[in-house]
Tab-separated table of C-alpha atoms in Angstrom:
chain	number	residue	atom	x	y	z
A	1	MET	CA	-103.418	98.100	-19.768
A	2	THR	CA	-104.040	100.586	-16.945
A	3	GLU	CA	-100.402	101.365	-16.054
A	4	THR	CA	-99.126	104.485	-17.743
A	5	VAL	CA	-95.815	106.012	-18.760
A	6	ARG	CA	-94.649	109.616	-18.627
A	7	ILE	CA	-93.968	111.219	-21.987
A	8	GLY	CA	-90.871	113.392	-21.836
A	9	ASN	CA	-90.439	114.629	-25.407
A	10	ASP	CA	-92.471	115.616	-28.442
A	11	THR	CA	-90.674	113.032	-30.599
A	12	ALA	CA	-90.876	109.251	-30.288
A	13	ILE	CA	-88.435	106.898	-31.971
A	14	VAL	CA	-89.942	103.424	-32.210
A	15	ALA	CA	-87.744	100.351	-32.587
A	16	TYR	CA	-89.809	98.679	-35.258
A	17	SER	CA	-89.581	95.073	-36.455
A	18	GLY	CA	-92.816	94.568	-38.367
A	19	GLY	CA	-94.077	92.217	-35.672
A	20	LYS	CA	-97.314	92.725	-33.814
A	21	ASP	CA	-95.887	94.110	-30.564
A	22	SER	CA	-93.810	96.798	-32.238
A	23	THR	CA	-96.753	97.573	-34.528
A	24	ALA	CA	-98.969	98.159	-31.483
A	25	THR	CA	-96.204	100.308	-30.001
A	26	LEU	CA	-95.979	102.348	-33.184
A	27	LEU	CA	-99.738	102.917	-33.210
A	28	TRP	CA	-99.665	103.900	-29.532
A	29	ALA	CA	-96.896	106.404	-30.268
A	30	LEU	CA	-98.936	107.979	-33.067
A	31	ASP	CA	-101.700	108.594	-30.531
A	32	HIS	CA	-99.386	110.217	-27.994
A	33	TYR	CA	-96.596	112.094	-29.800
A	34	ALA	CA	-96.439	115.006	-32.203
A	35	ARG	CA	-93.679	113.331	-34.207
A	36	VAL	CA	-93.065	109.576	-34.570
A	37	ILE	CA	-90.066	107.963	-36.263
A	38	PRO	CA	-90.153	104.167	-36.698
A	39	VAL	CA	-86.723	102.606	-37.227
A	40	PHE	CA	-86.254	99.140	-38.720
A	41	CYS	CA	-82.883	97.394	-38.312
A	42	ASP	CA	-82.576	95.261	-41.421
A	43	THR	CA	-80.790	91.922	-41.076
A	44	LYS	CA	-81.476	91.241	-44.792
A	45	ALA	CA	-82.841	87.902	-43.577
A	46	GLU	CA	-86.402	88.793	-42.676
A	47	TRP	CA	-89.322	86.999	-44.262
A	48	PRO	CA	-90.257	88.519	-47.636
A	49	GLU	CA	-93.713	89.052	-46.177
A	50	THR	CA	-92.238	91.277	-43.476
A	51	TYR	CA	-90.641	93.572	-46.040
A	52	GLU	CA	-93.978	93.772	-47.833
A	53	TYR	CA	-95.671	94.534	-44.527
A	54	LEU	CA	-93.338	97.472	-43.920
A	55	ASP	CA	-94.454	98.962	-47.233
A	56	TYR	CA	-98.080	98.343	-46.263
A	57	VAL	CA	-97.669	100.054	-42.883
A	58	GLU	CA	-95.981	103.055	-44.499
A	59	GLN	CA	-98.834	103.426	-46.954
A	60	LYS	CA	-101.628	102.951	-44.414
A	61	LEU	CA	-100.122	105.273	-41.809
A	62	CYS	CA	-98.669	107.801	-44.265
A	63	LEU	CA	-95.237	107.752	-42.687
A	64	ALA	CA	-91.734	106.648	-43.604
A	65	ILE	CA	-90.029	103.789	-41.800
A	66	ILE	CA	-86.307	104.475	-41.465
A	67	ARG	CA	-84.398	101.364	-42.542
A	68	ILE	CA	-80.859	100.967	-41.256
A	69	SER	CA	-78.266	98.199	-41.356
A	70	GLY	CA	-74.841	97.515	-39.905
A	71	LYS	CA	-71.453	97.210	-41.526
A	72	TRP	CA	-72.478	93.936	-43.178
A	73	SER	CA	-74.068	94.922	-46.479
A	74	GLY	CA	-75.217	91.318	-46.914
A	75	GLY	CA	-76.774	91.230	-43.446
A	76	LEU	CA	-77.032	87.969	-41.533
A	77	PHE	CA	-75.904	85.877	-44.507
A	78	GLU	CA	-72.625	87.775	-44.780
A	79	TRP	CA	-72.213	87.764	-40.984
A	80	VAL	CA	-72.516	83.962	-40.755
A	81	GLU	CA	-70.313	83.492	-43.805
A	82	HIS	CA	-67.623	85.788	-42.389
A	83	TYR	CA	-67.487	84.323	-38.861
A	84	ARG	CA	-68.115	80.785	-40.142
A	85	PHE	CA	-70.651	79.951	-37.478
A	86	TRP	CA	-74.352	80.351	-36.801
A	87	PRO	CA	-75.631	82.366	-33.832
A	88	THR	CA	-76.468	80.339	-30.744
A	89	MET	CA	-78.357	81.063	-27.536
A	90	TRP	CA	-74.980	81.760	-25.899
A	91	ALA	CA	-73.369	83.697	-28.745
A	92	ARG	CA	-75.678	86.122	-30.498
A	93	GLY	CA	-73.186	88.498	-32.035
A	94	CYS	CA	-75.601	88.934	-34.905
A	95	THR	CA	-77.911	90.840	-32.566
A	96	THR	CA	-75.084	93.115	-31.492
A	97	GLU	CA	-73.679	93.823	-34.950
A	98	LEU	CA	-76.871	93.820	-36.997
A	99	LYS	CA	-79.271	95.412	-34.509
A	100	LYS	CA	-77.824	97.084	-31.425
A	101	GLN	CA	-74.752	98.765	-32.895
A	102	PRO	CA	-76.496	100.223	-35.963
A	103	MET	CA	-79.332	101.518	-33.805
A	104	THR	CA	-76.948	103.031	-31.262
A	105	ARG	CA	-74.973	104.811	-33.985
A	106	TRP	CA	-78.115	106.124	-35.646
A	107	LEU	CA	-79.560	107.446	-32.381
A	108	ARG	CA	-76.486	109.564	-31.659
A	109	GLY	CA	-77.403	112.049	-34.340
A	110	GLN	CA	-81.022	112.477	-33.326
A	111	PRO	CA	-82.634	115.395	-31.460
A	112	PRO	CA	-84.195	114.877	-28.009
A	113	HIS	CA	-86.647	111.995	-28.099
A	114	ASP	CA	-88.304	109.157	-26.238
A	115	LEU	CA	-87.223	105.684	-27.345
A	116	LEU	CA	-90.023	103.103	-27.482
A	117	PHE	CA	-89.706	99.312	-27.457
A	118	GLY	CA	-92.483	96.773	-28.068
A	119	GLN	CA	-91.665	94.394	-25.222
A	120	ARG	CA	-94.347	92.548	-23.245
A	121	ALA	CA	-94.066	91.067	-19.751
A	122	GLU	CA	-96.098	87.931	-20.448
A	123	GLU	CA	-93.609	86.706	-23.041
A	124	SER	CA	-90.789	85.783	-20.668
A	125	ALA	CA	-89.689	85.799	-17.042
A	126	ALA	CA	-86.939	88.285	-17.898
A	127	ARG	CA	-89.357	90.711	-19.496
A	128	ALA	CA	-91.749	90.453	-16.578
A	129	LEU	CA	-89.059	92.127	-14.472
A	130	LEU	CA	-88.621	95.082	-16.803
A	131	PRO	CA	-89.998	98.497	-15.842
A	132	MET	CA	-92.355	100.318	-18.173
A	133	GLN	CA	-90.045	103.310	-18.172
A	134	GLN	CA	-86.341	103.970	-17.678
A	135	GLY	CA	-85.737	107.654	-18.262
A	136	ASN	CA	-86.631	108.333	-21.892
A	137	LEU	CA	-86.864	104.604	-22.721
A	138	LEU	CA	-90.510	103.519	-22.706
A	139	ARG	CA	-92.231	100.136	-23.047
A	140	PRO	CA	-95.868	101.213	-23.426
A	141	VAL	CA	-97.273	97.746	-24.202
A	142	LEU	CA	-95.311	95.947	-21.493
A	143	ARG	CA	-98.436	95.035	-19.473
A	144	TRP	CA	-100.602	94.283	-22.481
A	145	SER	CA	-101.728	90.774	-23.303
A	146	ARG	CA	-101.418	89.187	-26.708
A	147	VAL	CA	-105.134	89.730	-27.218
A	148	ASP	CA	-104.791	93.393	-26.201
A	149	VAL	CA	-102.140	93.850	-28.881
A	150	ILE	CA	-104.116	92.156	-31.636
A	151	ASN	CA	-107.322	94.005	-30.777
A	152	TYR	CA	-105.523	97.341	-30.656
A	153	ILE	CA	-103.963	96.837	-34.089
A	154	ARG	CA	-107.310	95.850	-35.575
A	155	SER	CA	-109.074	98.774	-33.918
A	156	LYS	CA	-106.708	101.076	-35.801
A	157	GLY	CA	-107.638	99.512	-39.112
A	158	LEU	CA	-104.369	97.673	-39.724
A	159	LYS	CA	-103.871	94.081	-40.761
A	160	MET	CA	-101.394	91.821	-38.980
A	161	ASN	CA	-98.091	90.897	-40.572
A	162	PRO	CA	-98.979	87.936	-42.851
A	163	VAL	CA	-96.091	85.864	-41.460
A	164	TYR	CA	-98.332	84.998	-38.500
A	165	ALA	CA	-100.378	82.827	-40.834
A	166	PHE	CA	-97.551	80.275	-40.969
A	167	VAL	CA	-94.993	81.016	-38.201
A	168	ASP	CA	-95.451	82.227	-34.644
A	169	ARG	CA	-92.700	84.847	-34.618
A	170	ALA	CA	-91.740	87.659	-36.952
A	171	ASN	CA	-88.011	87.085	-36.654
A	172	CYS	CA	-85.274	86.185	-39.149
A	173	CYS	CA	-86.474	83.430	-41.439
A	174	VAL	CA	-83.436	81.206	-40.713
A	175	CYS	CA	-82.930	82.059	-37.034
A	176	PRO	CA	-81.355	79.036	-35.238
A	177	LEU	CA	-83.397	79.908	-32.154
A	178	GLY	CA	-86.606	79.424	-34.083
A	179	LYS	CA	-88.439	76.168	-34.633
A	180	PRO	CA	-87.590	73.785	-37.485
A	181	SER	CA	-91.164	74.241	-38.680
A	182	GLY	CA	-90.133	77.737	-39.717
A	183	ILE	CA	-87.360	76.291	-41.880
A	184	ARG	CA	-89.792	73.811	-43.412
A	185	GLU	CA	-92.104	76.673	-44.242
A	186	PHE	CA	-89.193	78.644	-45.673
A	187	GLN	CA	-88.321	75.677	-47.874
A	188	ARG	CA	-91.908	75.314	-49.025
A	189	ARG	CA	-92.359	78.969	-49.863
A	190	TYR	CA	-88.880	80.040	-50.957
A	191	PRO	CA	-86.795	77.000	-51.974
A	192	MET	CA	-84.344	79.055	-54.023
A	193	LEU	CA	-83.638	81.393	-51.105
A	194	LEU	CA	-83.119	78.441	-48.762
A	195	ALA	CA	-80.785	76.777	-51.278
A	196	ARG	CA	-78.396	79.714	-50.958
A	197	TRP	CA	-78.258	79.302	-47.188
A	198	LEU	CA	-77.767	75.534	-47.503
A	199	GLN	CA	-74.817	76.032	-49.828
A	200	MET	CA	-73.239	78.534	-47.482
A	201	GLU	CA	-73.698	76.214	-44.487
A	202	ASN	CA	-71.842	73.464	-46.356
A	203	GLN	CA	-69.006	75.862	-47.122
A	204	ILE	CA	-68.469	77.121	-43.567
A	205	GLY	CA	-68.701	73.658	-41.973
A	206	HIS	CA	-70.855	74.786	-39.037
A	207	SER	CA	-74.351	73.478	-38.378
A	208	TRP	CA	-77.471	75.591	-38.013
A	209	ARG	CA	-77.670	74.134	-34.496
A	210	ASP	CA	-75.139	71.972	-32.667
A	211	SER	CA	-77.407	68.968	-33.119
A	212	MET	CA	-78.897	69.780	-36.510
A	213	THR	CA	-77.964	71.164	-39.904
A	214	LEU	CA	-80.200	73.533	-41.780
A	215	ARG	CA	-80.975	70.772	-44.271
A	216	GLN	CA	-82.000	68.452	-41.442
A	217	ALA	CA	-84.168	71.183	-39.933
A	218	ALA	CA	-86.107	71.385	-43.174
A	219	GLN	CA	-86.922	67.678	-42.791
A	220	VAL	CA	-87.808	67.494	-39.067
A	221	GLU	CA	-91.174	65.850	-38.498
A	222	GLN	CA	-93.946	67.773	-36.769
A	223	GLY	CA	-94.135	66.868	-33.069
A	224	SER	CA	-90.530	65.680	-32.752
A	225	LEU	CA	-88.340	66.647	-29.780
A	226	PHE	CA	-86.481	69.218	-31.888
A	227	GLU	CA	-89.731	70.729	-33.054
A	228	THR	CA	-91.145	71.175	-29.558
A	229	THR	CA	-87.963	72.534	-27.901
A	230	ASP	CA	-88.783	76.033	-26.664
A	231	TYR	CA	-86.132	78.663	-27.221
A	232	SER	CA	-88.491	81.576	-26.606
A	233	GLU	CA	-86.550	82.833	-23.583
A	234	CYS	CA	-83.453	83.114	-25.757
A	235	LEU	CA	-85.325	85.060	-28.400
A	236	LEU	CA	-86.953	87.383	-25.920
A	237	ASP	CA	-84.040	88.046	-23.593
A	238	GLY	CA	-82.406	91.292	-24.615
A	239	LEU	CA	-83.034	93.025	-27.917
A	240	CYS	CA	-82.885	90.195	-30.424
A	241	ASP	CA	-85.168	92.115	-32.719
A	242	LEU	CA	-84.901	95.504	-31.067
A	243	GLY	CA	-88.453	95.546	-30.005
A	244	ASP	CA	-90.308	92.290	-29.748
A	245	GLY	CA	-89.937	88.560	-29.915
A	246	GLU	CA	-93.377	88.505	-31.456
A	247	LYS	CA	-95.173	85.510	-30.083
C-alpha cells in the first residue's frame, strides 16, 4: 500500500459496483478529493442485496450514487433476449453495451476529473501488469491485498456488501462466468426471479454455458468439475463490472 498516485483534479469520478474493491476506492477518493462522484452502471441483473447496499452506502456516506444504464431498459435480461445468446468468455457484448458505452457517454458531459477504478493486481495476471496511473485514470487500490481492502472498509465504519456472505463476487446474479453455486444460491433465495430467466432461456434456445443450461446450473453438485472451473481471469480481464471483479 506504499505506492502512490498523483491527483490531477479536484473531482474524482469513481466507477462503482457495490463490491468491496470499488467501495475501498470510493472511500479512498473521499479522503483525497474535494468532490467525489460515484457512478454505478446498472445491468438490472445485480443481486437484490447489492441494490440495497447502494442505498446503505449513500446513507452512511451522505452522498448520491449516480445510476446509469444503456439503451436496454431491461438491462441484461433484455440484452440476452434480444441477441438470443448468453455472454461467453469470448463474447462479452453485455459488458460493452451495458457498462462501457453508457459510462463513456456519461463521462463526455463531465467537467475535468480523475477517473478511479477499483482494480487490484493480485486478482489476475492481466491486472498485475496494469499501472496505478494512466493520465487522469487512477487505480489507487491496485497494490492492496484483499485483507487491506476489507480492513480499510471496516476502519471507515462501513459494512461489506452482504452478497459476500453467500457468493464470492459481487457481479451479475446470473453471470455465465460465475460459478453454478451462485445460481443455486439465486434459486434458493429468489426462485421467482430465477424462473423468469429460465423461461427466457427456453425461448431463445441458447444455454447459459455451452455445456450447461441455467436449469442444470441450479442443480450442479458442490465439488463437481463445473463447480470448480475457474473463470476468474475472464471476469477480471477488462472492465466487466467497470471497477472490480470482487473476489
